[in-house]
Coordinates of C-alpha atoms in Angstrom, one line a residue:
Chain A
X1 CA 0.2 -0.2 0.3
X2 CA 1.4 3.5 -0.6
X3 CA 0.6 5.9 1.9
X4 CA -1.9 8.9 1.0
X5 CA -1.7 12.4 3.0
X6 CA -3.7 12.9 5.9
X7 CA -4.8 16.0 4.2
X8 CA -5.4 17.5 1.0
X9 CA -6.7 21.0 0.0
X10 CA -9.5 21.0 -3.0
X11 CA -8.9 24.6 -4.5
X12 CA -12.7 25.7 -5.7
X13 CA -11.8 27.2 -9.4
X14 CA -15.6 26.9 -10.5
X15 CA -16.0 30.4 -10.3
X16 CA -12.8 31.2 -12.9
X17 CA -12.6 28.3 -15.1
X18 CA -15.8 27.2 -14.9
X19 CA -17.8 30.5 -15.4
X20 CA -15.7 31.7 -18.0
X21 CA -16.3 29.2 -20.4
X22 CA -20.1 28.6 -19.9
X23 CA -22.7 31.7 -21.5
X24 CA -24.6 32.6 -18.5
X25 CA -23.7 35.4 -16.5
X26 CA -23.8 34.9 -12.8
X27 CA -24.7 38.5 -11.3
X28 CA -22.0 39.1 -8.8
X29 CA -24.8 39.0 -5.7
X30 CA -24.6 35.4 -6.4
X31 CA -21.2 34.6 -7.1
X32 CA -20.8 36.7 -3.2
X33 CA -23.2 34.1 -2.2
X34 CA -21.6 31.1 -3.1
X35 CA -18.4 32.3 -2.2
X36 CA -20.1 33.0 1.4
X37 CA -21.4 29.4 1.3
X38 CA -18.2 27.7 -0.1
X39 CA -16.6 29.0 3.3
X40 CA -19.3 28.2 5.4
X41 CA -19.3 24.4 4.0
X42 CA -15.0 24.7 5.2
X43 CA -13.3 25.6 1.5
X44 CA -10.4 27.8 2.3
X45 CA -9.1 28.1 -0.9
X46 CA -10.9 30.2 -3.5
X47 CA -10.1 31.3 -7.2
X48 CA -12.5 34.3 -7.2
X49 CA -11.8 35.5 -11.0
X50 CA -9.3 36.3 -13.6
X51 CA -8.0 39.8 -14.4
X52 CA -8.4 40.0 -18.0
X53 CA -9.8 42.5 -19.6
X54 CA -13.7 42.7 -19.1
X55 CA -14.3 43.0 -23.4
X56 CA -12.8 39.0 -23.1
X57 CA -14.3 37.7 -20.2
X58 CA -17.4 40.0 -19.3
X59 CA -18.8 36.6 -17.0
X60 CA -15.4 37.5 -15.0
X61 CA -16.1 41.2 -14.9
X62 CA -16.6 41.4 -11.5
X63 CA -13.3 40.2 -10.4
X64 CA -11.8 42.9 -7.8
X65 CA -15.3 43.0 -6.1
X66 CA -15.5 39.3 -5.4
X67 CA -11.6 39.4 -4.4
X68 CA -13.1 42.5 -1.9
X69 CA -15.7 40.5 -0.7
X70 CA -13.6 37.1 -0.4
X71 CA -10.7 39.0 1.6
X72 CA -13.2 39.9 4.1
X73 CA -13.9 36.3 5.3
X74 CA -11.8 34.8 8.4
X75 CA -8.8 32.3 7.0
X76 CA -9.9 32.1 3.4
X77 CA -7.1 32.6 0.9
X78 CA -8.8 33.8 -2.4
X79 CA -6.5 33.7 -6.1
X80 CA -6.9 35.4 -9.3
X81 CA -5.9 34.5 -12.4
X82 CA -3.8 36.9 -14.2
X83 CA -2.6 36.5 -17.9
X84 CA 0.1 39.3 -17.6
X85 CA 1.9 41.8 -15.8
X86 CA -1.1 44.4 -15.9
X87 CA -3.5 41.8 -14.6
X88 CA -0.9 40.6 -11.8
X89 CA -0.9 44.4 -10.9
X90 CA -4.5 44.1 -9.9
X91 CA -4.2 41.4 -8.1
X92 CA -1.0 42.8 -5.9
X93 CA -3.9 45.7 -5.7
X94 CA -6.0 44.0 -4.7
X95 CA -4.2 41.9 -2.2
X96 CA -5.3 38.6 -3.3
X97 CA -3.6 35.8 -1.3
X98 CA -2.4 34.1 -4.5
X99 CA -2.1 35.0 -8.3
X100 CA -1.5 32.4 -11.0
X101 CA -0.1 33.0 -14.2
X102 CA -1.0 30.4 -16.5
X103 CA 1.8 29.0 -19.2
X104 CA 0.9 27.0 -21.9
X105 CA 3.7 24.5 -22.7
X106 CA 2.3 23.5 -26.3
X107 CA 4.0 26.1 -27.7
X108 CA 0.8 25.7 -30.7
X109 CA -1.9 26.1 -27.8
X110 CA 0.6 29.2 -26.2
X111 CA 0.6 31.2 -29.0
X112 CA -3.1 30.9 -29.9
X113 CA -4.5 31.0 -26.7
X114 CA -2.3 33.4 -24.8
X115 CA -0.4 35.2 -28.1
X116 CA 3.0 34.1 -26.5
X117 CA 5.3 32.0 -26.5
X118 CA 6.0 29.8 -23.2
X119 CA 9.5 31.5 -22.8
X120 CA 7.4 35.1 -23.3
X121 CA 5.8 33.8 -20.4
X122 CA 8.4 32.8 -18.3
X123 CA 9.6 36.9 -19.1
X124 CA 6.5 37.8 -17.7
X125 CA 6.6 35.8 -14.6
X126 CA 10.1 37.8 -13.6
X127 CA 8.2 40.9 -14.4
X128 CA 5.4 40.1 -12.0
X129 CA 7.9 39.1 -9.7
X130 CA 9.6 42.5 -9.8
X131 CA 6.6 44.4 -9.2
X132 CA 5.3 42.2 -6.6
X133 CA 8.7 42.7 -4.6
X134 CA 9.0 46.3 -5.2
X135 CA 5.5 47.2 -3.7
X136 CA 6.2 45.3 -0.9
X137 CA 3.2 42.5 -1.8
X138 CA 3.0 39.0 -0.2
X139 CA 0.4 37.8 -3.1
X140 CA 2.4 34.9 -3.7
X141 CA 2.9 34.2 -7.1
X142 CA 2.1 30.6 -9.1
X143 CA 3.1 29.3 -12.6
X144 CA 0.4 27.0 -13.5
X145 CA 2.2 24.9 -16.6
X146 CA -1.1 23.7 -18.7
X147 CA -1.1 21.5 -21.3
X148 CA 1.3 19.5 -19.7
X149 CA -0.5 15.8 -20.7
X150 CA -0.7 17.1 -24.4
X151 CA -2.6 19.3 -26.7
X152 CA -5.4 19.4 -29.0
X153 CA -3.9 21.8 -31.6
X154 CA 0.3 20.2 -30.9
X155 CA -0.7 16.5 -29.8
X156 CA 1.9 15.4 -27.9
X157 CA 3.7 17.2 -25.2
X158 CA 7.4 16.3 -24.2
X159 CA 7.7 15.6 -20.5
X160 CA 11.0 17.6 -20.8
X161 CA 9.3 20.4 -22.2
X162 CA 7.3 20.9 -19.1
X163 CA 9.7 20.2 -16.9
X164 CA 12.4 22.5 -18.2
X165 CA 9.6 25.5 -18.0
X166 CA 8.3 24.4 -14.5
X167 CA 12.0 24.9 -13.5
X168 CA 12.5 28.2 -15.6
X169 CA 9.4 29.4 -13.5
X170 CA 10.8 29.0 -10.4
X171 CA 14.3 30.5 -11.7
X172 CA 12.1 33.6 -13.0
X173 CA 10.8 33.8 -9.2
X174 CA 7.5 32.1 -9.1
X175 CA 7.1 31.1 -4.9
X176 CA 5.3 27.6 -6.5
X177 CA 4.3 26.1 -9.5
X178 CA 1.6 23.6 -10.8
X179 CA 0.7 21.1 -13.6
X180 CA -2.8 21.4 -15.5
X181 CA -4.4 19.0 -17.7
X182 CA -6.1 21.9 -19.8
X183 CA -7.7 19.3 -22.4
X184 CA -8.2 16.0 -20.7
X185 CA -5.5 14.1 -22.3
X186 CA -3.7 12.8 -19.0
X187 CA -3.8 9.5 -17.7
X188 CA -3.1 8.1 -14.2
X189 CA 0.0 6.5 -15.3
X190 CA 1.4 10.2 -16.7
X191 CA 0.3 11.7 -13.8
X192 CA 2.2 9.2 -11.3
X193 CA 4.7 9.7 -13.7
X194 CA 5.1 13.7 -14.5
X195 CA 3.9 14.5 -10.6
X196 CA 6.8 13.0 -9.2
X197 CA 9.2 14.4 -11.4
X198 CA 7.7 17.9 -11.1
X199 CA 8.1 17.0 -7.0
X200 CA 12.0 16.2 -7.5
X201 CA 12.5 19.6 -9.2
X202 CA 10.2 21.9 -7.3
X203 CA 9.8 20.2 -3.8
X204 CA 7.1 21.6 -1.6
X205 CA 7.4 24.8 -4.0
X206 CA 4.9 21.9 -6.5
X207 CA 1.4 22.9 -5.3
X208 CA -1.4 21.9 -7.5
X209 CA -2.8 19.2 -9.7
X210 CA -5.1 20.5 -12.1
X211 CA -7.6 18.0 -14.1
X212 CA -10.2 18.1 -17.0
X213 CA -13.1 14.8 -16.5
X214 CA -13.0 15.4 -20.6
X215 CA -12.4 11.4 -20.8
X216 CA -13.6 10.9 -17.2
X217 CA -10.3 10.3 -15.7
X218 CA -10.0 13.6 -13.4
X219 CA -10.5 11.1 -10.2
X220 CA -8.5 8.5 -11.4
X221 CA -5.6 11.1 -12.1
X222 CA -6.2 13.1 -8.6
X223 CA -6.0 9.6 -6.8
X224 CA -2.5 9.0 -8.8
X225 CA -1.4 12.6 -8.0
X226 CA -2.1 11.7 -4.4
X227 CA -0.1 8.5 -4.6
X228 CA 2.9 10.9 -5.8
X229 CA 2.5 13.5 -2.8
X230 CA 0.6 15.8 -4.4
X231 CA -2.0 17.7 -1.8
X232 CA -3.4 20.2 -3.7
X233 CA -6.1 19.8 -6.3
X234 CA -8.5 22.1 -8.6
X235 CA -11.9 21.6 -8.8
X236 CA -15.1 22.9 -9.8
X237 CA -18.5 22.4 -8.3
X238 CA -20.9 20.7 -10.7
X239 CA -18.0 19.9 -12.7
X240 CA -18.4 23.2 -15.3
X241 CA -16.0 24.7 -17.2
X242 CA -14.1 22.3 -19.5
X243 CA -12.5 22.1 -22.9
X244 CA -13.6 24.2 -26.0
X245 CA -12.0 21.8 -28.3
X246 CA -14.2 19.3 -27.2
X247 CA -17.7 20.4 -27.3
X248 CA -20.0 18.6 -24.7
X249 CA -17.5 16.6 -23.1
X250 CA -17.1 17.8 -19.1
X251 CA -15.1 20.3 -17.4
X252 CA -13.1 20.3 -14.5
X253 CA -13.2 17.5 -11.8
X254 CA -16.0 18.2 -9.6
X255 CA -15.6 19.6 -6.0
X256 CA -18.6 17.6 -4.8
X257 CA -17.2 14.3 -6.3
X258 CA -13.5 15.0 -5.3
X259 CA -14.3 16.0 -1.8
X260 CA -16.5 13.1 -1.2
X261 CA -13.4 10.8 -2.9
X262 CA -10.9 12.0 -0.5
X263 CA -13.4 12.2 2.7
X264 CA -14.2 8.2 2.0
X265 CA -10.4 7.8 1.9
X266 CA -9.9 9.5 5.1
X267 CA -7.9 12.4 3.3
X268 CA -9.1 15.3 5.6
X269 CA -10.2 18.2 3.7
X270 CA -12.4 19.9 6.5
X271 CA -15.1 20.3 3.8
X272 CA -18.6 19.7 5.1
X273 CA -20.3 17.3 2.2
X274 CA -23.7 17.9 2.9
X275 CA -23.4 21.8 2.7
X276 CA -21.0 21.2 -0.1
X277 CA -24.3 19.6 -2.0
X278 CA -26.5 21.8 -0.5
X279 CA -24.6 24.7 -2.4
X280 CA -24.2 23.0 -5.6
X281 CA -27.5 22.5 -5.7
X282 CA -28.5 26.6 -5.6
X283 CA -25.6 26.8 -8.2
X284 CA -27.0 24.8 -10.3
X285 CA -30.4 26.5 -10.2
X286 CA -28.7 29.6 -11.7
X287 CA -27.1 27.9 -14.5
X288 CA -30.5 25.9 -15.5
X289 CA -29.9 25.3 -19.1
X290 CA -26.1 24.5 -18.9
X291 CA -24.3 21.2 -18.9
X292 CA -23.7 20.5 -15.5
X293 CA -21.7 16.9 -14.2
X294 CA -20.7 14.8 -11.2
X295 CA -22.1 12.1 -9.7
X296 CA -22.6 12.6 -5.8
X297 CA -25.3 14.7 -6.1
X298 CA -27.3 11.8 -7.9
X299 CA -26.2 9.0 -5.1
X300 CA -25.9 11.0 -2.3
X301 CA -23.6 10.4 0.7
X302 CA -24.3 7.1 2.1
X303 CA -26.1 7.0 5.3
X304 CA -23.5 5.6 6.8
X305 CA -20.7 7.8 6.1
X306 CA -19.8 10.2 9.4
X307 CA -19.1 13.4 6.9
X308 CA -19.0 15.0 10.9
X309 CA -16.0 13.0 12.1
X310 CA -14.1 14.3 8.4
X311 CA -15.6 18.2 8.0
Chain B
X1 CA 6.1 4.4 -9.7
X2 CA 4.2 0.9 -9.8
X3 CA 3.9 -1.3 -12.6
X4 CA 1.1 -1.8 -14.4
X5 CA 0.7 -4.7 -16.4
X6 CA 1.2 -5.1 -19.7
X7 CA -2.4 -6.4 -20.6
X8 CA -5.5 -6.5 -19.0
X9 CA -8.8 -7.7 -19.9
X10 CA -12.4 -5.6 -20.3
X11 CA -14.9 -8.3 -19.8
X12 CA -18.2 -6.7 -21.3
X13 CA -21.3 -7.1 -18.9
X14 CA -23.2 -4.6 -20.8
X15 CA -26.0 -7.1 -22.2
X16 CA -26.6 -8.9 -18.3
X17 CA -25.8 -6.3 -15.5
X18 CA -26.4 -3.0 -17.9
X19 CA -29.7 -4.2 -19.8
X20 CA -31.1 -6.0 -17.1
X21 CA -31.4 -2.8 -14.9
X22 CA -33.3 -0.4 -17.8
X23 CA -36.6 -0.7 -19.3
X24 CA -36.0 -0.7 -23.0
X25 CA -36.1 -4.5 -23.9
X26 CA -33.8 -4.9 -26.8
X27 CA -34.5 -7.6 -29.9
X28 CA -32.2 -10.7 -30.1
X29 CA -31.4 -9.9 -33.5
X30 CA -29.9 -6.6 -32.0
X31 CA -27.9 -8.6 -29.3
X32 CA -26.4 -10.3 -31.8
X33 CA -25.4 -7.3 -33.7
X34 CA -23.7 -5.9 -30.2
X35 CA -22.1 -9.2 -29.5
X36 CA -20.9 -9.7 -33.0
X37 CA -19.5 -6.2 -33.1
X38 CA -17.9 -6.3 -29.6
X39 CA -16.1 -9.4 -31.6
X40 CA -15.0 -7.3 -34.0
X41 CA -14.2 -4.4 -32.6
X42 CA -11.4 -6.8 -30.3
X43 CA -13.7 -8.1 -27.1
X44 CA -12.8 -11.0 -26.2
X45 CA -14.8 -11.8 -22.9
X46 CA -18.8 -11.3 -22.8
X47 CA -21.2 -11.7 -20.2
X48 CA -24.2 -12.5 -22.7
X49 CA -27.2 -12.9 -20.1
X50 CA -28.7 -14.6 -17.3
X51 CA -29.9 -17.5 -16.2
X52 CA -33.1 -16.6 -14.4
X53 CA -36.7 -16.9 -14.7
X54 CA -37.9 -15.2 -17.8
X55 CA -40.8 -13.4 -15.8
X56 CA -38.1 -12.1 -13.2
X57 CA -36.0 -10.5 -16.0
X58 CA -38.2 -10.7 -19.3
X59 CA -35.1 -8.4 -20.6
X60 CA -33.0 -11.2 -20.4
X61 CA -35.0 -14.0 -21.7
X62 CA -32.9 -15.0 -24.7
X63 CA -29.5 -15.6 -22.9
X64 CA -29.5 -19.3 -24.4
X65 CA -29.9 -18.3 -27.8
X66 CA -27.3 -15.3 -27.0
X67 CA -24.9 -18.0 -25.9
X68 CA -25.3 -20.1 -28.9
X69 CA -24.6 -17.7 -31.1
X70 CA -21.7 -16.6 -29.1
X71 CA -20.4 -19.8 -29.1
X72 CA -19.8 -19.6 -33.0
X73 CA -17.3 -16.8 -32.4
X74 CA -13.7 -18.1 -32.8
X75 CA -12.0 -17.0 -29.6
X76 CA -14.4 -15.1 -27.5
X77 CA -15.3 -16.3 -24.1
X78 CA -19.0 -16.5 -23.3
X79 CA -20.4 -15.8 -19.5
X80 CA -23.6 -16.3 -18.0
X81 CA -24.6 -15.2 -14.6
X82 CA -26.5 -18.1 -12.8
X83 CA -28.3 -17.5 -9.5
X84 CA -29.0 -21.1 -8.7
X85 CA -27.9 -24.8 -9.4
X86 CA -31.2 -24.7 -11.9
X87 CA -29.3 -21.8 -13.8
X88 CA -26.1 -23.2 -13.8
X89 CA -27.3 -26.7 -15.4
X90 CA -28.9 -24.1 -18.3
X91 CA -25.3 -22.9 -18.3
X92 CA -23.2 -26.0 -18.9
X93 CA -26.3 -27.4 -21.2
X94 CA -24.9 -24.6 -23.1
X95 CA -21.8 -24.9 -22.7
X96 CA -21.0 -21.3 -21.7
X97 CA -16.8 -20.6 -21.0
X98 CA -17.8 -19.4 -17.7
X99 CA -20.9 -19.2 -15.2
X100 CA -20.4 -16.5 -12.3
X101 CA -22.7 -17.4 -8.9
X102 CA -23.1 -13.9 -7.4
X103 CA -22.8 -13.7 -3.5
X104 CA -23.8 -10.9 -1.6
X105 CA -21.6 -10.3 1.6
X106 CA -23.9 -8.2 3.3
X107 CA -26.3 -10.0 4.8
X108 CA -29.0 -7.9 4.0
X109 CA -28.5 -7.2 0.8
X110 CA -28.5 -11.2 0.4
X111 CA -31.8 -11.9 1.9
X112 CA -33.1 -9.0 0.4
X113 CA -31.6 -9.6 -3.7
X114 CA -31.2 -13.7 -3.3
X115 CA -32.8 -14.7 -0.5
X116 CA -30.4 -16.6 0.9
X117 CA -27.7 -15.8 3.4
X118 CA -24.1 -15.9 1.9
X119 CA -23.4 -18.9 3.3
X120 CA -26.0 -20.4 1.7
X121 CA -24.9 -19.1 -1.4
X122 CA -21.5 -21.2 -0.7
X123 CA -23.5 -24.6 -0.3
X124 CA -25.5 -23.5 -3.4
X125 CA -21.6 -23.5 -5.3
X126 CA -20.6 -26.7 -3.6
X127 CA -23.8 -28.3 -5.6
X128 CA -23.0 -26.4 -8.8
X129 CA -19.1 -28.1 -9.0
X130 CA -20.5 -31.2 -8.6
X131 CA -23.2 -30.9 -11.3
X132 CA -20.3 -29.3 -13.5
X133 CA -18.0 -32.1 -12.4
X134 CA -20.7 -34.7 -13.1
X135 CA -21.7 -33.8 -16.3
X136 CA -17.8 -33.6 -17.3
X137 CA -18.3 -29.9 -18.4
X138 CA -15.4 -27.3 -18.8
X139 CA -17.7 -24.3 -17.7
X140 CA -15.4 -22.5 -15.2
X141 CA -17.2 -21.4 -12.1
X142 CA -16.6 -18.1 -10.5
X143 CA -17.7 -16.7 -7.4
X144 CA -18.2 -13.2 -7.6
X145 CA -18.7 -11.3 -3.7
X146 CA -20.8 -8.6 -4.0
X147 CA -21.6 -5.4 -1.8
X148 CA -17.8 -6.3 -1.0
X149 CA -17.5 -2.1 -0.1
X150 CA -20.1 -1.3 1.7
X151 CA -24.0 -2.2 1.4
X152 CA -27.3 0.5 1.0
X153 CA -29.1 -1.8 3.6
X154 CA -26.5 -2.7 5.8
X155 CA -24.5 0.2 5.7
X156 CA -20.3 -1.0 6.5
X157 CA -19.6 -4.8 5.1
X158 CA -16.5 -6.2 7.0
X159 CA -13.7 -6.9 5.1
X160 CA -13.0 -9.7 7.3
X161 CA -16.7 -11.2 6.3
X162 CA -15.8 -10.6 2.5
X163 CA -12.8 -12.2 2.4
X164 CA -14.0 -15.3 4.7
X165 CA -16.6 -15.4 2.1
X166 CA -14.3 -15.3 -0.3
X167 CA -12.4 -18.4 1.1
X168 CA -15.7 -20.3 1.3
X169 CA -16.2 -19.9 -2.3
X170 CA -12.9 -21.4 -3.0
X171 CA -13.3 -24.1 -0.6
X172 CA -16.4 -25.2 -2.2
X173 CA -15.0 -25.6 -5.5
X174 CA -15.0 -22.3 -7.0
X175 CA -12.4 -22.1 -9.9
X176 CA -12.4 -17.9 -9.5
X177 CA -13.5 -15.3 -6.9
X178 CA -14.0 -11.7 -8.1
X179 CA -14.8 -8.6 -6.2
X180 CA -17.8 -6.2 -6.7
X181 CA -19.0 -2.6 -5.4
X182 CA -22.2 -3.5 -6.1
X183 CA -23.9 -0.1 -5.0
X184 CA -20.8 2.3 -5.6
X185 CA -19.2 2.2 -2.1
X186 CA -15.9 1.9 -2.9
X187 CA -13.0 4.2 -3.1
X188 CA -9.0 3.7 -4.5
X189 CA -7.9 3.0 -1.1
X190 CA -10.5 0.3 -0.3
X191 CA -9.9 -1.3 -3.1
X192 CA -5.9 -1.4 -3.3
X193 CA -6.3 -2.6 0.5
X194 CA -9.3 -5.3 0.0
X195 CA -7.9 -6.4 -3.9
X196 CA -4.6 -6.9 -1.9
X197 CA -6.1 -9.4 0.6
X198 CA -7.9 -10.7 -2.0
X199 CA -4.9 -11.6 -3.8
X200 CA -3.1 -13.0 -0.8
X201 CA -5.6 -15.5 -0.3
X202 CA -6.9 -16.5 -3.8
X203 CA -3.7 -15.9 -5.7
X204 CA -4.5 -15.9 -9.4
X205 CA -7.6 -17.5 -8.8
X206 CA -8.9 -13.6 -7.7
X207 CA -9.8 -13.1 -11.3
X208 CA -12.2 -9.6 -11.6
X209 CA -13.0 -6.3 -10.2
X210 CA -16.5 -5.0 -11.0
X211 CA -16.8 -1.2 -10.2
X212 CA -19.6 0.5 -10.5
X213 CA -20.0 4.5 -11.1
X214 CA -22.5 5.7 -8.9
X215 CA -20.3 8.2 -7.0
X216 CA -17.7 9.2 -9.8
X217 CA -15.1 6.7 -9.2
X218 CA -15.3 3.3 -11.4
X219 CA -12.2 4.5 -13.1
X220 CA -10.1 5.5 -10.2
X221 CA -11.3 2.0 -8.3
X222 CA -9.4 0.1 -11.8
X223 CA -6.7 2.3 -11.6
X224 CA -6.4 1.4 -7.7
X225 CA -7.0 -2.2 -8.3
X226 CA -4.7 -2.1 -11.3
X227 CA -1.6 -1.4 -9.1
X228 CA -2.9 -4.0 -6.7
X229 CA -2.3 -6.2 -9.6
X230 CA -5.7 -7.1 -10.7
X231 CA -5.7 -7.7 -14.8
X232 CA -9.7 -7.8 -15.4
X233 CA -12.5 -5.2 -15.3
X234 CA -16.5 -6.1 -15.8
X235 CA -17.6 -2.8 -18.3
X236 CA -20.8 -1.8 -19.4
X237 CA -21.0 -0.1 -23.1
X238 CA -22.1 3.4 -22.3
X239 CA -22.1 3.0 -18.4
X240 CA -25.4 1.2 -18.8
X241 CA -27.2 -0.7 -15.1
X242 CA -26.4 0.3 -12.4
X243 CA -27.3 0.9 -8.3
X244 CA -31.6 0.7 -8.0
X245 CA -30.6 2.2 -5.0
X246 CA -29.5 5.0 -6.2
X247 CA -31.7 6.5 -8.8
X248 CA -30.4 8.2 -11.3
X249 CA -27.0 7.2 -10.5
X250 CA -24.5 6.1 -13.1
X251 CA -24.0 2.4 -13.7
X252 CA -21.1 0.7 -14.5
X253 CA -18.0 1.5 -15.4
X254 CA -18.5 2.8 -18.7
X255 CA -16.4 0.1 -21.3
X256 CA -15.3 2.7 -23.7
X257 CA -13.9 4.8 -20.9
X258 CA -12.2 1.7 -18.9
X259 CA -11.0 0.4 -22.5
X260 CA -9.2 3.8 -23.6
X261 CA -7.8 4.8 -20.1
X262 CA -6.1 1.7 -20.3
X263 CA -4.8 1.9 -23.5
X264 CA -3.9 5.4 -22.8
X265 CA -1.7 3.5 -20.2
X266 CA -0.1 1.3 -22.2
X267 CA -2.2 -2.0 -21.0
X268 CA -3.4 -3.7 -23.6
X269 CA -6.6 -4.7 -24.1
X270 CA -6.7 -6.1 -27.9
X271 CA -9.6 -3.1 -28.6
X272 CA -9.8 -1.0 -31.4
X273 CA -11.4 2.3 -30.1
X274 CA -12.9 3.6 -32.5
X275 CA -15.2 0.5 -33.6
X276 CA -15.8 0.2 -29.9
X277 CA -17.5 4.1 -30.1
X278 CA -19.4 3.5 -33.5
X279 CA -20.9 0.2 -31.4
X280 CA -21.6 2.5 -28.5
X281 CA -23.3 4.9 -31.3
X282 CA -25.3 2.2 -32.4
X283 CA -26.4 0.8 -29.1
X284 CA -27.2 4.0 -27.8
X285 CA -29.6 4.3 -30.5
X286 CA -31.4 1.6 -29.6
X287 CA -31.6 3.1 -26.0
X288 CA -32.9 6.7 -27.1
X289 CA -34.7 7.8 -24.0
X290 CA -32.4 5.7 -21.4
X291 CA -29.9 7.5 -19.3
X292 CA -25.9 6.7 -20.6
X293 CA -23.3 7.6 -19.4
X294 CA -19.3 7.8 -20.4
X295 CA -17.1 10.8 -21.7
X296 CA -14.9 9.5 -24.6
X297 CA -17.8 9.7 -26.8
X298 CA -17.9 13.0 -26.9
X299 CA -14.6 13.8 -26.2
X300 CA -13.5 11.6 -28.9
X301 CA -9.8 9.9 -29.5
X302 CA -7.1 12.3 -29.4
X303 CA -5.8 12.7 -33.3
X304 CA -2.5 12.3 -32.0
X305 CA -3.3 8.8 -30.1
X306 CA -2.1 5.8 -32.1
X307 CA -5.2 3.4 -31.5
X308 CA -3.6 1.0 -33.7
X309 CA -0.2 0.1 -32.2
X310 CA -2.6 -0.7 -29.2
X311 CA -5.6 -2.5 -30.6

C-alpha cells in the first residue's frame, strides 16, 4: 500500500475556470453568495476570478469586487488568474493571497491562446515578481504549467519541455508551480510519472494538480497524483468549465465528487459534504440550461458515512 | 512508480448487468449484432445474459440463444450469470465458458436480493461444482462477492467477512473469485487494500474487479485495482446498468472510457477504440430515452493517439 496524505486541499475554481467557459453570466451578488456558502462549507481556497480585460471575459468582470469580498472572510485564501503584468498589478492592488500565471507547455496552444511563446510567459513572470517585490506585497505567485499532458493543437507535449518550463518559472521567481491537464489528455500513469518528476524538481513548491474530466479520468488522475505526493487539487462545483476543443465534454473535476472521494479515503479536506451538496443545488439552479456534471449529487452521501468526523 | 500489467481484460457486462436494469427490451437480433460488433472490436470476454426465470427478468429471456451465438465466434469466451443450481445446469448445457454465481457479502442485501444467506450461496456453489464435474463439463465457476465495499441496506461490510466468504467459495469449489462494488461505495484506498488481501488469499484465482460509477469513482477504482495486480475488469458499454437504490446515478464503468484509459496507459486490451465507439453509437440509438453515461464518446479519441498500435 502507498500511504496517502492525512489531508489535502480542494481549491475551488468554478468561479473562474467554470464560469469563464459557460454562457450564463452569474450576477455578482450570487457569486458572493457562492463564495460565502463555500466558505461556510469549509472551503478555504477559492479562485474568485481572472484579471483579464472585461471585454474578453464579461463573465469575470467583477473579479476585483469578489476579491474584496473574499478577503473579508476569516481564513479564506483567495486567488485570481492573471494573464500578464497588468493583471498581476490588479491582483497585488486587491490584496490577493495568490495570483496564478498560466503558461502553456504546448507552443501551438500558447500562441493560439496566450499569444506568447512559453518563454515569453516566463519573462512576464520575472516582471511580475519584480513588481510584487517592489510593491512590498505578500501576494504569492504561482506559475501554472498547462497542456502538460498533451494538446489538442500540437498533440504530444514532451515531458522534458514541461519540466524545463517549470524550472524556468521557478528560476524567474515563482513561489509555486502547478500542472494542469488543460484539455483532458492525462491518464493516471502519466500523472504519476510527471508529478513525481515535478516534485523532484520543485519539492514543496510544487503545489497543485488541475485535472479535467474530458475523458472521465479526473478522479483517477487525482488519485494517481495523491500517490505521488500532491496535496492540493483544483476542482469546480458541478464540474463546470472544460475544454472548448471538445464540445459537450465534461469540465473540471467536480468539487463535490472530489471532496467525497478524499473524505471516503480518510484524507481530510475540512469540507462539510452536505453543505457543499446544498450549495451545488443552488448553483445548479442559477445555471439552469447549462451542462453540469458530477455523480455525488444524484447518489448522495451514504447514510452510514460519517461526514461529521471528516469535516 | 508502481508497475502496471502489460495487458488487461475488459469483460463486457452491458448485455447482462446493463440491460437487466433498464426498461427498454432490446430484441435478440440486436443483441446478436452487439455481440458480433464487440467481437469485431476485439472484445474477447462477454457476459451475454443471466439464467434467471424469464418472468423475473424478461429483458434477459433470450440468454440461451445469445450464448449459442456467442459460442460460434472464434476466441470469444462467453459467460453467464447463474443465481442457483438450476441456472448453472442451463449454463453447462449451453456450453458457457464461464458461469458467475453472485454472492452478497452484506447479509441484509443477500436476503433482500437473493433470498439466501451468504453461506447458503456458498452451499449452492458446492452443488454447482458437483453438477459441473458430474456432467464432465469444462464450464468454469466464478464466485462473485458483491456489496464487498459497503451496502445501501446494511451500511458497512466488514473486510474480514468479505474475505471469509471468498475463501469459503474457493473451498466449495469455485475456480475463480471476484469482487464487486455493487452499490458504488468503494474508493481507491479501499479497493487497493481489499484487492491486495484478496490476491493474498486467492492468488491468480482472484480474477476480476467490478466497479460501479455511482459516485464517479469507477475508473479511479480500476486504477487502484490495477496497481494491486488485478488484470480483469467488468464494464458496460455506455455505462448502462447501475444501482437501483440510487436512482439516476451512473451505472457500471463505461467500457469505452475504461478501454481508453487502459490503452492510454499502455495496458493492452486488444480493443479497437474507434470500432468500440461506433458500436456505442449504435447501442445508444437502440436505447434512446434511457440515461447513458461515459465521456469518451463526447470528447473522442485524441487525433494523435495511436489506436492501431494498441489494438
